[in-house]
Amino acid sequence: MKIGIIGCGHMGGAIAKALLLEAKNSITVGAPRAPHLSVSASQKKRLSWLTDNREVARKAEVVIIAVKPNLAEEVLRELAPELKKQLVISVAAGLTLASMVKWSGGYKRIVRTIPNLPAQVLEGLTVWKAAAGVTQADKKKTAAVLASFGGEIEVKRERMIDWAVVSGSSPAFVAAFMESLARVAVKGGFSQKQARQLALQSVFGATCYIAKTGVDFGELKKAVQTKGGATEAAFKVLNDKKWQQALESGLIAAKNRCQQMGK
Ligand SMILES: NC(=O)c1ccc[n+]([C@@H]2O[C@H](COP(=O)([O-])OP(=O)(O)OC[C@H]3O[C@@H](n4cnc5c(N)ncnc54)[C@H](OP(=O)(O)O)[C@@H]3O)[C@@H](O)[C@H]2O)c1
């Protein structure tokens, strides 16, 4: 695929690196400054850079918009005259399809996505919604592009994108959980390095176990709580503090904030 990426910072750069892993992809970046991506010599041959975003769009079959949300309107208005057959995929947070279609002069082959931070290590989860003009072939392309940096879920209602905070905000919650595991480990005499390893491997190991066995979350939670055992004692304290309700309320507050910010 000939892919244009407008904006090559954290997210645009991560997407470029992921897409370059596939030998059939060639990428032109549209950015004010040359991107510095650590890629192999052979991948570099399939990567070019232009300061003219319109030229990038003219050359591409897929155009990825990866500028900050406050610059997306300016960029889409700039690209509008060049949009004829390209599939446009935006990763800009909070921008509705209606706004993007309007800024693109009524162009409707646009996909709104919300990737999360682990996309940068090819373990992201991107939720997406297509505008009315997106074809079945475009949808296949979208899924292929997004799958290059992790999982993808297409949603039927655009409002559902706001609920993707469940994956978008989750790295922060998981980090907070790991921070607590590590703090307690340090109290018990582990070094900072050991405590980090303990927290990382606990979360990674549990995730792999759940994914590989297919065990239900609730079942595993019960199975580990042996009657009279240590985990049960922990849950007694946690449940008294209504920790899961607190977490779920926090996620809903994040979703509400996404809805307020959307335009
Ligand atoms: N970072 C994440 O984990 C994450 C997660 C989900 C969604 N997103 C979305 O991804 C988008 C990019 O975020 P980011 O964190 O990657 O931001 P970023 O690191 O600031 O990258 C944005 C890039 O766009 C470039 N740029 C500015 N104006 C431009 C223009 N007119 N044409 C082309 N390029 C231009 C900037 O170049 P200069 O620095 O030279 O100005 C910068 O390299 C945002 O809309 C954000 O909502 C990010």
PDB file of C-alpha atoms and ligand atoms in Angstrom:
ATOM      1  CA  MET A   1       0.000   0.000   0.000  1.00  0.00           C
ATOM      2  CA  LYS A   2       1.116   3.565  -0.705  1.00  0.00           C
ATOM      3  CA  ILE A   3       0.508   5.322   2.584  1.00  0.00           C
ATOM      4  CA  GLY A   4       0.830   8.990   3.451  1.00  0.00           C
ATOM      5  CA  ILE A   5       1.209   9.963   7.100  1.00  0.00           C
ATOM      6  CA  ILE A   6       0.534  13.590   7.989  1.00  0.00           C
ATOM      7  CA  GLY A   7       2.344  14.330  11.247  1.00  0.00           C
ATOM      8  CA  CYS A   8       5.121  12.045  12.397  1.00  0.00           C
ATOM      9  CA  GLY A   9       5.421  12.496  16.155  1.00  0.00           C
ATOM     10  CA  HIS A  10       4.794   9.807  18.771  1.00  0.00           C
ATOM     11  CA  MET A  11       1.763   8.231  17.135  1.00  0.00           C
ATOM     12  CA  GLY A  12       2.545   8.938  13.458  1.00  0.00           C
ATOM     13  CA  GLY A  13       6.093   7.640  13.972  1.00  0.00           C
ATOM     14  CA  ALA A  14       4.881   4.479  15.699  1.00  0.00           C
ATOM     15  CA  ILE A  15       2.393   3.831  12.901  1.00  0.00           C
ATOM     16  CA  ALA A  16       5.062   4.428  10.250  1.00  0.00           C
ATOM     17  CA  LYS A  17       7.424   1.957  11.926  1.00  0.00           C
ATOM     18  CA  ALA A  18       4.683  -0.664  12.227  1.00  0.00           C
ATOM     19  CA  LEU A  19       3.596  -0.286   8.599  1.00  0.00           C
ATOM     20  CA  LEU A  20       7.198  -0.479   7.351  1.00  0.00           C
ATOM     21  CA  LEU A  21       7.457  -4.000   8.783  1.00  0.00           C
ATOM     22  CA  GLU A  22       5.275  -5.086   5.848  1.00  0.00           C
ATOM     23  CA  ALA A  23       7.473  -5.118   2.714  1.00  0.00           C
ATOM     24  CA  LYS A  24       4.574  -4.172   0.416  1.00  0.00           C
ATOM     25  CA  ASN A  25       4.062  -0.824   2.145  1.00  0.00           C
ATOM     26  CA  SER A  26       5.760   2.398   1.168  1.00  0.00           C
ATOM     27  CA  ILE A  27       5.334   5.514   3.272  1.00  0.00           C
ATOM     28  CA  THR A  28       5.564   9.214   2.612  1.00  0.00           C
ATOM     29  CA  VAL A  29       5.515  11.382   5.675  1.00  0.00           C
ATOM     30  CA  GLY A  30       4.166  14.912   5.522  1.00  0.00           C
ATOM     31  CA  ALA A  31       5.787  16.934   8.307  1.00  0.00           C
ATOM     32  CA  PRO A  32       7.525  20.248   8.885  1.00  0.00           C
ATOM     33  CA  ARG A  33      10.748  18.459   9.883  1.00  0.00           C
ATOM     34  CA  ALA A  34      12.408  15.230   8.723  1.00  0.00           C
ATOM     35  CA  PRO A  35      11.255  12.268  10.837  1.00  0.00           C
ATOM     36  CA  HIS A  36      13.897  10.416  12.825  1.00  0.00           C
ATOM     37  CA  LEU A  37      12.730   6.822  12.899  1.00  0.00           C
ATOM     38  CA  SER A  38      14.975   3.951  13.909  1.00  0.00           C
ATOM     39  CA  VAL A  39      14.280   1.609  11.003  1.00  0.00           C
ATOM     40  CA  SER A  40      16.447  -0.804   9.012  1.00  0.00           C
ATOM     41  CA  ALA A  41      18.258   0.249   5.819  1.00  0.00           C
ATOM     42  CA  SER A  42      15.797  -1.666   3.646  1.00  0.00           C
ATOM     43  CA  GLN A  43      12.819  -0.066   5.426  1.00  0.00           C
ATOM     44  CA  LYS A  44      14.391   3.368   4.964  1.00  0.00           C
ATOM     45  CA  LYS A  45      14.247   2.863   1.175  1.00  0.00           C
ATOM     46  CA  ARG A  46      10.453   2.647   1.451  1.00  0.00           C
ATOM     47  CA  LEU A  47      10.200   5.797   3.579  1.00  0.00           C
ATOM     48  CA  SER A  48      10.212   9.333   2.202  1.00  0.00           C
ATOM     49  CA  TRP A  49       9.480  12.772   3.605  1.00  0.00           C
ATOM     50  CA  LEU A  50       7.845  15.876   2.136  1.00  0.00           C
ATOM     51  CA  THR A  51       6.933  19.206   3.690  1.00  0.00           C
ATOM     52  CA  ASP A  52       4.017  19.557   1.245  1.00  0.00           C
ATOM     53  CA  ASN A  53       1.056  17.682   2.779  1.00  0.00           C
ATOM     54  CA  ARG A  54      -0.974  18.045  -0.419  1.00  0.00           C
ATOM     55  CA  GLU A  55       1.733  16.299  -2.431  1.00  0.00           C
ATOM     56  CA  VAL A  56       1.716  13.485   0.161  1.00  0.00           C
ATOM     57  CA  ALA A  57      -2.054  13.062  -0.292  1.00  0.00           C
ATOM     58  CA  ARG A  58      -1.765  13.095  -4.102  1.00  0.00           C
ATOM     59  CA  LYS A  59       0.716  10.199  -4.001  1.00  0.00           C
ATOM     60  CA  ALA A  60      -1.139   8.044  -1.435  1.00  0.00           C
ATOM     61  CA  GLU A  61      -3.995   5.551  -1.501  1.00  0.00           C
ATOM     62  CA  VAL A  62      -4.319   5.775   2.289  1.00  0.00           C
ATOM     63  CA  VAL A  63      -3.749   9.058   4.151  1.00  0.00           C
ATOM     64  CA  ILE A  64      -3.287   8.866   7.915  1.00  0.00           C
ATOM     65  CA  ILE A  65      -3.910  12.063   9.875  1.00  0.00           C
ATOM     66  CA  ALA A  66      -1.639  11.999  12.925  1.00  0.00           C
ATOM     67  CA  VAL A  67      -1.317  15.658  13.893  1.00  0.00           C
ATOM     68  CA  LYS A  68      -2.543  17.028  17.228  1.00  0.00           C
ATOM     69  CA  PRO A  69      -6.354  17.386  17.291  1.00  0.00           C
ATOM     70  CA  ASN A  70      -6.168  21.205  17.269  1.00  0.00           C
ATOM     71  CA  LEU A  71      -4.310  21.086  13.917  1.00  0.00           C
ATOM     72  CA  ALA A  72      -6.563  18.534  12.230  1.00  0.00           C
ATOM     73  CA  GLU A  73      -9.025  21.112  10.866  1.00  0.00           C
ATOM     74  CA  GLU A  74      -6.233  23.120   9.228  1.00  0.00           C
ATOM     75  CA  VAL A  75      -4.676  19.963   7.751  1.00  0.00           C
ATOM     76  CA  LEU A  76      -7.962  18.524   6.423  1.00  0.00           C
ATOM     77  CA  ARG A  77      -8.929  21.861   4.844  1.00  0.00           C
ATOM     78  CA  GLU A  78      -5.491  21.939   3.208  1.00  0.00           C
ATOM     79  CA  LEU A  79      -5.870  18.374   1.875  1.00  0.00           C
ATOM     80  CA  ALA A  80      -9.507  18.719   0.747  1.00  0.00           C
ATOM     81  CA  PRO A  81      -8.789  19.663  -2.899  1.00  0.00           C
ATOM     82  CA  GLU A  82      -6.582  16.547  -3.266  1.00  0.00           C
ATOM     83  CA  LEU A  83      -9.047  14.037  -1.852  1.00  0.00           C
ATOM     84  CA  LYS A  84     -10.467  12.043  -4.754  1.00  0.00           C
ATOM     85  CA  LYS A  85     -10.154   8.296  -4.089  1.00  0.00           C
ATOM     86  CA  GLN A  86      -7.946   8.039  -1.016  1.00  0.00           C
ATOM     87  CA  LEU A  87      -9.007   6.426   2.227  1.00  0.00           C
ATOM     88  CA  VAL A  88      -8.415   8.887   5.076  1.00  0.00           C
ATOM     89  CA  ILE A  89      -7.764   7.448   8.536  1.00  0.00           C
ATOM     90  CA  SER A  90      -7.607   9.884  11.430  1.00  0.00           C
ATOM     91  CA  VAL A  91      -6.072   8.993  14.782  1.00  0.00           C
ATOM     92  CA  ALA A  92      -6.755  12.463  16.252  1.00  0.00           C
ATOM     93  CA  ALA A  93      -8.587  12.148  19.551  1.00  0.00           C
ATOM     94  CA  GLY A  94     -12.026  13.641  20.036  1.00  0.00           C
ATOM     95  CA  LEU A  95     -12.834  14.723  16.465  1.00  0.00           C
ATOM     96  CA  THR A  96     -16.179  13.531  15.133  1.00  0.00           C
ATOM     97  CA  LEU A  97     -16.668  12.161  11.637  1.00  0.00           C
ATOM     98  CA  ALA A  98     -19.123  14.974  10.900  1.00  0.00           C
ATOM     99  CA  SER A  99     -16.468  17.628  11.651  1.00  0.00           C
ATOM    100  CA  MET A 100     -13.829  15.834   9.624  1.00  0.00           C
ATOM    101  CA  VAL A 101     -16.171  15.380   6.658  1.00  0.00           C
ATOM    102  CA  LYS A 102     -17.042  19.088   6.824  1.00  0.00           C
ATOM    103  CA  TRP A 103     -13.394  20.195   6.979  1.00  0.00           C
ATOM    104  CA  SER A 104     -12.582  17.881   4.042  1.00  0.00           C
ATOM    105  CA  GLY A 105     -15.146  19.646   1.850  1.00  0.00           C
ATOM    106  CA  GLY A 106     -17.766  16.870   2.160  1.00  0.00           C
ATOM    107  CA  TYR A 107     -15.320  14.000   1.476  1.00  0.00           C
ATOM    108  CA  LYS A 108     -16.775  10.891   3.102  1.00  0.00           C
ATOM    109  CA  ARG A 109     -14.113   8.176   2.756  1.00  0.00           C
ATOM    110  CA  ILE A 110     -12.939   8.915   6.277  1.00  0.00           C
ATOM    111  CA  VAL A 111     -12.377   6.622   9.243  1.00  0.00           C
ATOM    112  CA  ARG A 112     -12.212   7.879  12.823  1.00  0.00           C
ATOM    113  CA  THR A 113      -9.997   5.817  15.093  1.00  0.00           C
ATOM    114  CA  ILE A 114      -8.861   5.892  18.673  1.00  0.00           C
ATOM    115  CA  PRO A 115      -5.616   3.991  19.174  1.00  0.00           C
ATOM    116  CA  ASN A 116      -4.000   3.590  22.580  1.00  0.00           C
ATOM    117  CA  LEU A 117      -0.442   4.031  23.789  1.00  0.00           C
ATOM    118  CA  PRO A 118       0.649   0.346  23.453  1.00  0.00           C
ATOM    119  CA  ALA A 119       0.303   0.855  19.664  1.00  0.00           C
ATOM    120  CA  GLN A 120       3.848   2.192  20.012  1.00  0.00           C
ATOM    121  CA  VAL A 121       5.048  -1.330  20.876  1.00  0.00           C
ATOM    122  CA  LEU A 122       2.696  -3.038  18.367  1.00  0.00           C
ATOM    123  CA  GLU A 123       0.307  -4.125  21.147  1.00  0.00           C
ATOM    124  CA  GLY A 124      -2.346  -1.440  20.746  1.00  0.00           C
ATOM    125  CA  LEU A 125      -6.095  -1.763  20.531  1.00  0.00           C
ATOM    126  CA  THR A 126      -7.734   0.610  18.075  1.00  0.00           C
ATOM    127  CA  VAL A 127     -11.474   1.207  18.035  1.00  0.00           C
ATOM    128  CA  TRP A 128     -12.795   2.670  14.761  1.00  0.00           C
ATOM    129  CA  LYS A 129     -15.877   3.916  12.972  1.00  0.00           C
ATOM    130  CA  ALA A 130     -16.208   4.544   9.252  1.00  0.00           C
ATOM    131  CA  ALA A 131     -18.084   7.457   7.637  1.00  0.00           C
ATOM    132  CA  ALA A 132     -20.826   6.798   5.107  1.00  0.00           C
ATOM    133  CA  GLY A 133     -18.583   6.885   2.005  1.00  0.00           C
ATOM    134  CA  VAL A 134     -16.182   4.175   3.209  1.00  0.00           C
ATOM    135  CA  THR A 135     -16.398   1.066   0.996  1.00  0.00           C
ATOM    136  CA  GLN A 136     -16.022  -2.571   2.044  1.00  0.00           C
ATOM    137  CA  ALA A 137     -12.581  -2.587   0.394  1.00  0.00           C
ATOM    138  CA  ASP A 138     -11.661   0.533   2.413  1.00  0.00           C
ATOM    139  CA  LYS A 139     -12.770  -1.249   5.586  1.00  0.00           C
ATOM    140  CA  LYS A 140     -10.470  -4.170   4.790  1.00  0.00           C
ATOM    141  CA  LYS A 141      -7.597  -1.734   4.244  1.00  0.00           C
ATOM    142  CA  THR A 142      -8.418   0.029   7.513  1.00  0.00           C
ATOM    143  CA  ALA A 143      -8.383  -3.250   9.423  1.00  0.00           C
ATOM    144  CA  ALA A 144      -5.038  -4.188   7.815  1.00  0.00           C
ATOM    145  CA  VAL A 145      -3.461  -0.817   8.657  1.00  0.00           C
ATOM    146  CA  LEU A 146      -4.678  -0.895  12.274  1.00  0.00           C
ATOM    147  CA  ALA A 147      -3.763  -4.551  12.775  1.00  0.00           C
ATOM    148  CA  SER A 148      -0.145  -3.672  11.947  1.00  0.00           C
ATOM    149  CA  PHE A 149       0.140  -2.159  15.444  1.00  0.00           C
ATOM    150  CA  GLY A 150      -2.164  -4.411  17.476  1.00  0.00           C
ATOM    151  CA  GLY A 151      -5.833  -5.349  17.640  1.00  0.00           C
ATOM    152  CA  GLU A 152      -8.757  -3.460  16.118  1.00  0.00           C
ATOM    153  CA  ILE A 153     -12.496  -3.270  16.751  1.00  0.00           C
ATOM    154  CA  GLU A 154     -14.968  -1.635  14.347  1.00  0.00           C
ATOM    155  CA  VAL A 155     -17.979  -0.103  16.094  1.00  0.00           C
ATOM    156  CA  LYS A 156     -21.417   0.536  14.635  1.00  0.00           C
ATOM    157  CA  ARG A 157     -22.239   3.705  16.591  1.00  0.00           C
ATOM    158  CA  GLU A 158     -19.780   6.582  16.716  1.00  0.00           C
ATOM    159  CA  ARG A 159     -20.691   7.338  20.341  1.00  0.00           C
ATOM    160  CA  MET A 160     -19.084   3.998  21.242  1.00  0.00           C
ATOM    161  CA  ILE A 161     -15.696   5.503  20.415  1.00  0.00           C
ATOM    162  CA  ASP A 162     -15.912   7.566  23.614  1.00  0.00           C
ATOM    163  CA  TRP A 163     -16.199   4.308  25.559  1.00  0.00           C
ATOM    164  CA  ALA A 164     -12.838   3.260  24.119  1.00  0.00           C
ATOM    165  CA  VAL A 165     -11.375   5.085  27.142  1.00  0.00           C
ATOM    166  CA  VAL A 166     -11.594   1.581  28.604  1.00  0.00           C
ATOM    167  CA  SER A 167      -8.497   0.788  26.538  1.00  0.00           C
ATOM    168  CA  GLY A 168      -7.260   4.374  26.065  1.00  0.00           C
ATOM    169  CA  SER A 169      -6.958   5.214  29.756  1.00  0.00           C
ATOM    170  CA  SER A 170      -6.121   1.697  30.903  1.00  0.00           C
ATOM    171  CA  PRO A 171      -2.323   1.964  30.634  1.00  0.00           C
ATOM    172  CA  ALA A 172      -2.534   4.579  33.431  1.00  0.00           C
ATOM    173  CA  PHE A 173      -4.720   2.362  35.644  1.00  0.00           C
ATOM    174  CA  VAL A 174      -2.540  -0.685  35.044  1.00  0.00           C
ATOM    175  CA  ALA A 175       0.519   1.453  35.843  1.00  0.00           C
ATOM    176  CA  ALA A 176      -1.147   2.607  39.091  1.00  0.00           C
ATOM    177  CA  PHE A 177      -1.863  -1.033  40.028  1.00  0.00           C
ATOM    178  CA  MET A 178       1.731  -2.014  39.268  1.00  0.00           C
ATOM    179  CA  GLU A 179       2.984   0.975  41.247  1.00  0.00           C
ATOM    180  CA  SER A 180       1.125  -0.377  44.300  1.00  0.00           C
ATOM    181  CA  LEU A 181       2.470  -3.912  43.761  1.00  0.00           C
ATOM    182  CA  ALA A 182       6.015  -2.523  43.538  1.00  0.00           C
ATOM    183  CA  ARG A 183       5.594  -0.235  46.587  1.00  0.00           C
ATOM    184  CA  VAL A 184       4.440  -3.133  48.743  1.00  0.00           C
ATOM    185  CA  ALA A 185       7.278  -5.313  47.434  1.00  0.00           C
ATOM    186  CA  VAL A 186       9.821  -2.617  48.400  1.00  0.00           C
ATOM    187  CA  LYS A 187       8.268  -2.469  51.902  1.00  0.00           C
ATOM    188  CA  GLY A 188       8.929  -6.205  52.098  1.00  0.00           C
ATOM    189  CA  GLY A 189      12.627  -5.733  51.336  1.00  0.00           C
ATOM    190  CA  PHE A 190      12.848  -6.165  47.549  1.00  0.00           C
ATOM    191  CA  SER A 191      15.086  -3.732  45.658  1.00  0.00           C
ATOM    192  CA  GLN A 192      13.419  -1.184  43.327  1.00  0.00           C
ATOM    193  CA  LYS A 193      14.624  -3.232  40.361  1.00  0.00           C
ATOM    194  CA  GLN A 194      13.251  -6.482  41.772  1.00  0.00           C
ATOM    195  CA  ALA A 195       9.968  -4.795  42.706  1.00  0.00           C
ATOM    196  CA  ARG A 196       9.573  -3.501  39.134  1.00  0.00           C
ATOM    197  CA  GLN A 197      10.249  -6.992  37.779  1.00  0.00           C
ATOM    198  CA  LEU A 198       7.755  -8.466  40.218  1.00  0.00           C
ATOM    199  CA  ALA A 199       5.017  -6.019  39.226  1.00  0.00           C
ATOM    200  CA  LEU A 200       5.686  -6.309  35.491  1.00  0.00           C
ATOM    201  CA  GLN A 201       5.780 -10.088  35.434  1.00  0.00           C
ATOM    202  CA  SER A 202       2.704 -10.378  37.678  1.00  0.00           C
ATOM    203  CA  VAL A 203       0.564  -8.370  35.264  1.00  0.00           C
ATOM    204  CA  PHE A 204       2.129  -9.841  32.124  1.00  0.00           C
ATOM    205  CA  GLY A 205       1.904 -13.408  33.468  1.00  0.00           C
ATOM    206  CA  ALA A 206      -1.728 -12.987  34.541  1.00  0.00           C
ATOM    207  CA  THR A 207      -2.626 -11.480  31.142  1.00  0.00           C
ATOM    208  CA  CYS A 208      -0.952 -14.358  29.262  1.00  0.00           C
ATOM    209  CA  TYR A 209      -2.601 -16.927  31.538  1.00  0.00           C
ATOM    210  CA  ILE A 210      -6.076 -15.446  31.040  1.00  0.00           C
ATOM    211  CA  ALA A 211      -5.581 -15.056  27.279  1.00  0.00           C
ATOM    212  CA  LYS A 212      -4.183 -18.568  26.777  1.00  0.00           C
ATOM    213  CA  THR A 213      -6.615 -20.471  29.009  1.00  0.00           C
ATOM    214  CA  GLY A 214      -9.664 -18.398  28.059  1.00  0.00           C
ATOM    215  CA  VAL A 215     -10.730 -18.407  31.705  1.00  0.00           C
ATOM    216  CA  ASP A 216     -13.516 -15.994  32.658  1.00  0.00           C
ATOM    217  CA  PHE A 217     -12.270 -12.945  34.646  1.00  0.00           C
ATOM    218  CA  GLY A 218     -14.744 -13.467  37.501  1.00  0.00           C
ATOM    219  CA  GLU A 219     -14.022 -17.201  37.717  1.00  0.00           C
ATOM    220  CA  LEU A 220     -10.287 -16.633  38.030  1.00  0.00           C
ATOM    221  CA  LYS A 221     -10.843 -13.951  40.662  1.00  0.00           C
ATOM    222  CA  LYS A 222     -12.801 -16.508  42.708  1.00  0.00           C
ATOM    223  CA  ALA A 223     -10.446 -19.418  41.979  1.00  0.00           C
ATOM    224  CA  VAL A 224      -7.410 -17.564  43.387  1.00  0.00           C
ATOM    225  CA  GLN A 225      -9.305 -16.661  46.599  1.00  0.00           C
ATOM    226  CA  THR A 226      -8.859 -19.869  48.579  1.00  0.00           C
ATOM    227  CA  LYS A 227     -11.099 -19.884  51.621  1.00  0.00           C
ATOM    228  CA  GLY A 228      -9.227 -18.386  54.562  1.00  0.00           C
ATOM    229  CA  GLY A 229      -6.233 -17.605  52.308  1.00  0.00           C
ATOM    230  CA  ALA A 230      -4.157 -14.508  51.565  1.00  0.00           C
ATOM    231  CA  THR A 231      -5.968 -13.352  48.408  1.00  0.00           C
ATOM    232  CA  GLU A 232      -9.326 -13.658  50.136  1.00  0.00           C
ATOM    233  CA  ALA A 233      -7.985 -11.476  52.970  1.00  0.00           C
ATOM    234  CA  ALA A 234      -6.892  -8.874  50.414  1.00  0.00           C
ATOM    235  CA  PHE A 235     -10.289  -8.900  48.693  1.00  0.00           C
ATOM    236  CA  LYS A 236     -12.078  -8.418  52.025  1.00  0.00           C
ATOM    237  CA  VAL A 237     -10.243  -5.107  52.455  1.00  0.00           C
ATOM    238  CA  LEU A 238     -10.575  -4.106  48.782  1.00  0.00           C
ATOM    239  CA  ASN A 239     -14.275  -4.908  48.599  1.00  0.00           C
ATOM    240  CA  ASP A 240     -14.940  -2.937  51.794  1.00  0.00           C
ATOM    241  CA  LYS A 241     -13.408   0.035  49.996  1.00  0.00           C
ATOM    242  CA  LYS A 242     -15.558  -0.680  46.894  1.00  0.00           C
ATOM    243  CA  TRP A 243     -12.460  -0.576  44.710  1.00  0.00           C
ATOM    244  CA  GLN A 244     -14.018  -2.007  41.563  1.00  0.00           C
ATOM    245  CA  GLN A 245     -17.003   0.344  41.714  1.00  0.00           C
ATOM    246  CA  ALA A 246     -14.543   3.225  42.149  1.00  0.00           C
ATOM    247  CA  LEU A 247     -12.578   2.104  39.082  1.00  0.00           C
ATOM    248  CA  GLU A 248     -15.724   1.751  36.967  1.00  0.00           C
ATOM    249  CA  SER A 249     -16.952   5.204  38.063  1.00  0.00           C
ATOM    250  CA  GLY A 250     -13.571   6.624  37.050  1.00  0.00           C
ATOM    251  CA  LEU A 251     -13.846   5.055  33.585  1.00  0.00           C
ATOM    252  CA  ILE A 252     -17.328   6.492  33.118  1.00  0.00           C
ATOM    253  CA  ALA A 253     -16.042   9.930  34.163  1.00  0.00           C
ATOM    254  CA  ALA A 254     -13.325   9.583  31.490  1.00  0.00           C
ATOM    255  CA  LYS A 255     -15.943   8.623  28.886  1.00  0.00           C
ATOM    256  CA  ASN A 256     -18.078  11.644  29.848  1.00  0.00           C
ATOM    257  CA  ARG A 257     -15.054  13.907  29.468  1.00  0.00           C
ATOM    258  CA  CYS A 258     -14.395  12.457  25.972  1.00  0.00           C
ATOM    259  CA  GLN A 259     -17.975  13.290  25.006  1.00  0.00           C
ATOM    260  CA  GLN A 260     -17.572  16.870  26.260  1.00  0.00           C
ATOM    261  CA  MET A 261     -14.302  17.297  24.335  1.00  0.00           C
ATOM    262  CA  GLY A 262     -15.585  15.811  21.053  1.00  0.00           C
ATOM    263  CA  LYS A 263     -16.360  18.271  18.288  1.00  0.00           C
TER     264      LYS A 263
HETATM  265  N1  LIG B   1       0.425   9.637  21.696  1.00  0.00           N
HETATM  266  C1  LIG B   1      -0.533   8.722  21.887  1.00  0.00           C
HETATM  267  O1  LIG B   1      -0.382   7.727  22.614  1.00  0.00           O
HETATM  268  C2  LIG B   1      -1.864   8.866  21.180  1.00  0.00           C
HETATM  269  C3  LIG B   1      -2.897   7.948  21.444  1.00  0.00           C
HETATM  270  C4  LIG B   1      -4.113   8.068  20.754  1.00  0.00           C
HETATM  271  C5  LIG B   1      -4.276   9.079  19.806  1.00  0.00           C
HETATM  272  N2  LIG B   1      -3.261   9.958  19.586  1.00  0.00           N
HETATM  273  C6  LIG B   1      -3.481  11.029  18.597  1.00  0.00           C
HETATM  274  O2  LIG B   1      -2.403  11.080  17.700  1.00  0.00           O
HETATM  275  C7  LIG B   1      -2.237  12.419  17.248  1.00  0.00           C
HETATM  276  C8  LIG B   1      -0.781  12.784  17.340  1.00  0.00           C
HETATM  277  O3  LIG B   1      -0.390  12.733  18.698  1.00  0.00           O
HETATM  278  P1  LIG B   1       1.145  12.612  19.083  1.00  0.00           P
HETATM  279  O4  LIG B   1       1.210  12.269  20.511  1.00  0.00           O
HETATM  280  O5  LIG B   1       1.852  11.754  18.069  1.00  0.00           O
HETATM  281  O6  LIG B   1       1.610  14.152  18.856  1.00  0.00           O
HETATM  282  P2  LIG B   1       3.048  14.685  18.464  1.00  0.00           P
HETATM  283  O7  LIG B   1       4.100  13.779  18.994  1.00  0.00           O
HETATM  284  O8  LIG B   1       3.093  16.141  18.823  1.00  0.00           O
HETATM  285  O9  LIG B   1       3.066  14.567  16.874  1.00  0.00           O
HETATM  286  C9  LIG B   1       2.421  15.460  16.019  1.00  0.00           C
HETATM  287  C10 LIG B   1       3.360  15.738  14.851  1.00  0.00           C
HETATM  288  O10 LIG B   1       2.677  16.536  13.891  1.00  0.00           O
HETATM  289  C11 LIG B   1       3.630  17.424  13.320  1.00  0.00           C
HETATM  290  N3  LIG B   1       2.940  18.542  12.690  1.00  0.00           N
HETATM  291  C12 LIG B   1       2.552  19.714  13.240  1.00  0.00           C
HETATM  292  N4  LIG B   1       1.921  20.462  12.303  1.00  0.00           N
HETATM  293  C13 LIG B   1       1.904  19.742  11.164  1.00  0.00           C
HETATM  294  C14 LIG B   1       1.391  19.966   9.855  1.00  0.00           C
HETATM  295  N5  LIG B   1       0.755  21.099   9.528  1.00  0.00           N
HETATM  296  N6  LIG B   1       1.562  19.008   8.927  1.00  0.00           N
HETATM  297  C15 LIG B   1       2.199  17.844   9.228  1.00  0.00           C
HETATM  298  N7  LIG B   1       2.707  17.582  10.447  1.00  0.00           N
HETATM  299  C16 LIG B   1       2.555  18.515  11.392  1.00  0.00           C
HETATM  300  C17 LIG B   1       4.466  17.841  14.503  1.00  0.00           C
HETATM  301  O11 LIG B   1       5.691  18.339  14.042  1.00  0.00           O
HETATM  302  P3  LIG B   1       6.495  19.422  14.961  1.00  0.00           P
HETATM  303  O12 LIG B   1       6.737  18.747  16.256  1.00  0.00           O
HETATM  304  O13 LIG B   1       7.689  19.691  14.157  1.00  0.00           O
HETATM  305  O14 LIG B   1       5.558  20.608  15.102  1.00  0.00           O
HETATM  306  C18 LIG B   1       4.614  16.518  15.261  1.00  0.00           C
HETATM  307  O15 LIG B   1       5.744  15.801  14.832  1.00  0.00           O
HETATM  308  C19 LIG B   1      -3.117  13.305  18.117  1.00  0.00           C
HETATM  309  O16 LIG B   1      -4.226  13.761  17.383  1.00  0.00           O
HETATM  310  C20 LIG B   1      -3.555  12.414  19.250  1.00  0.00           C
HETATM  311  O17 LIG B   1      -4.881  12.683  19.665  1.00  0.00           O
HETATM  312  C21 LIG B   1      -2.063   9.871  20.237  1.00  0.00           C
END
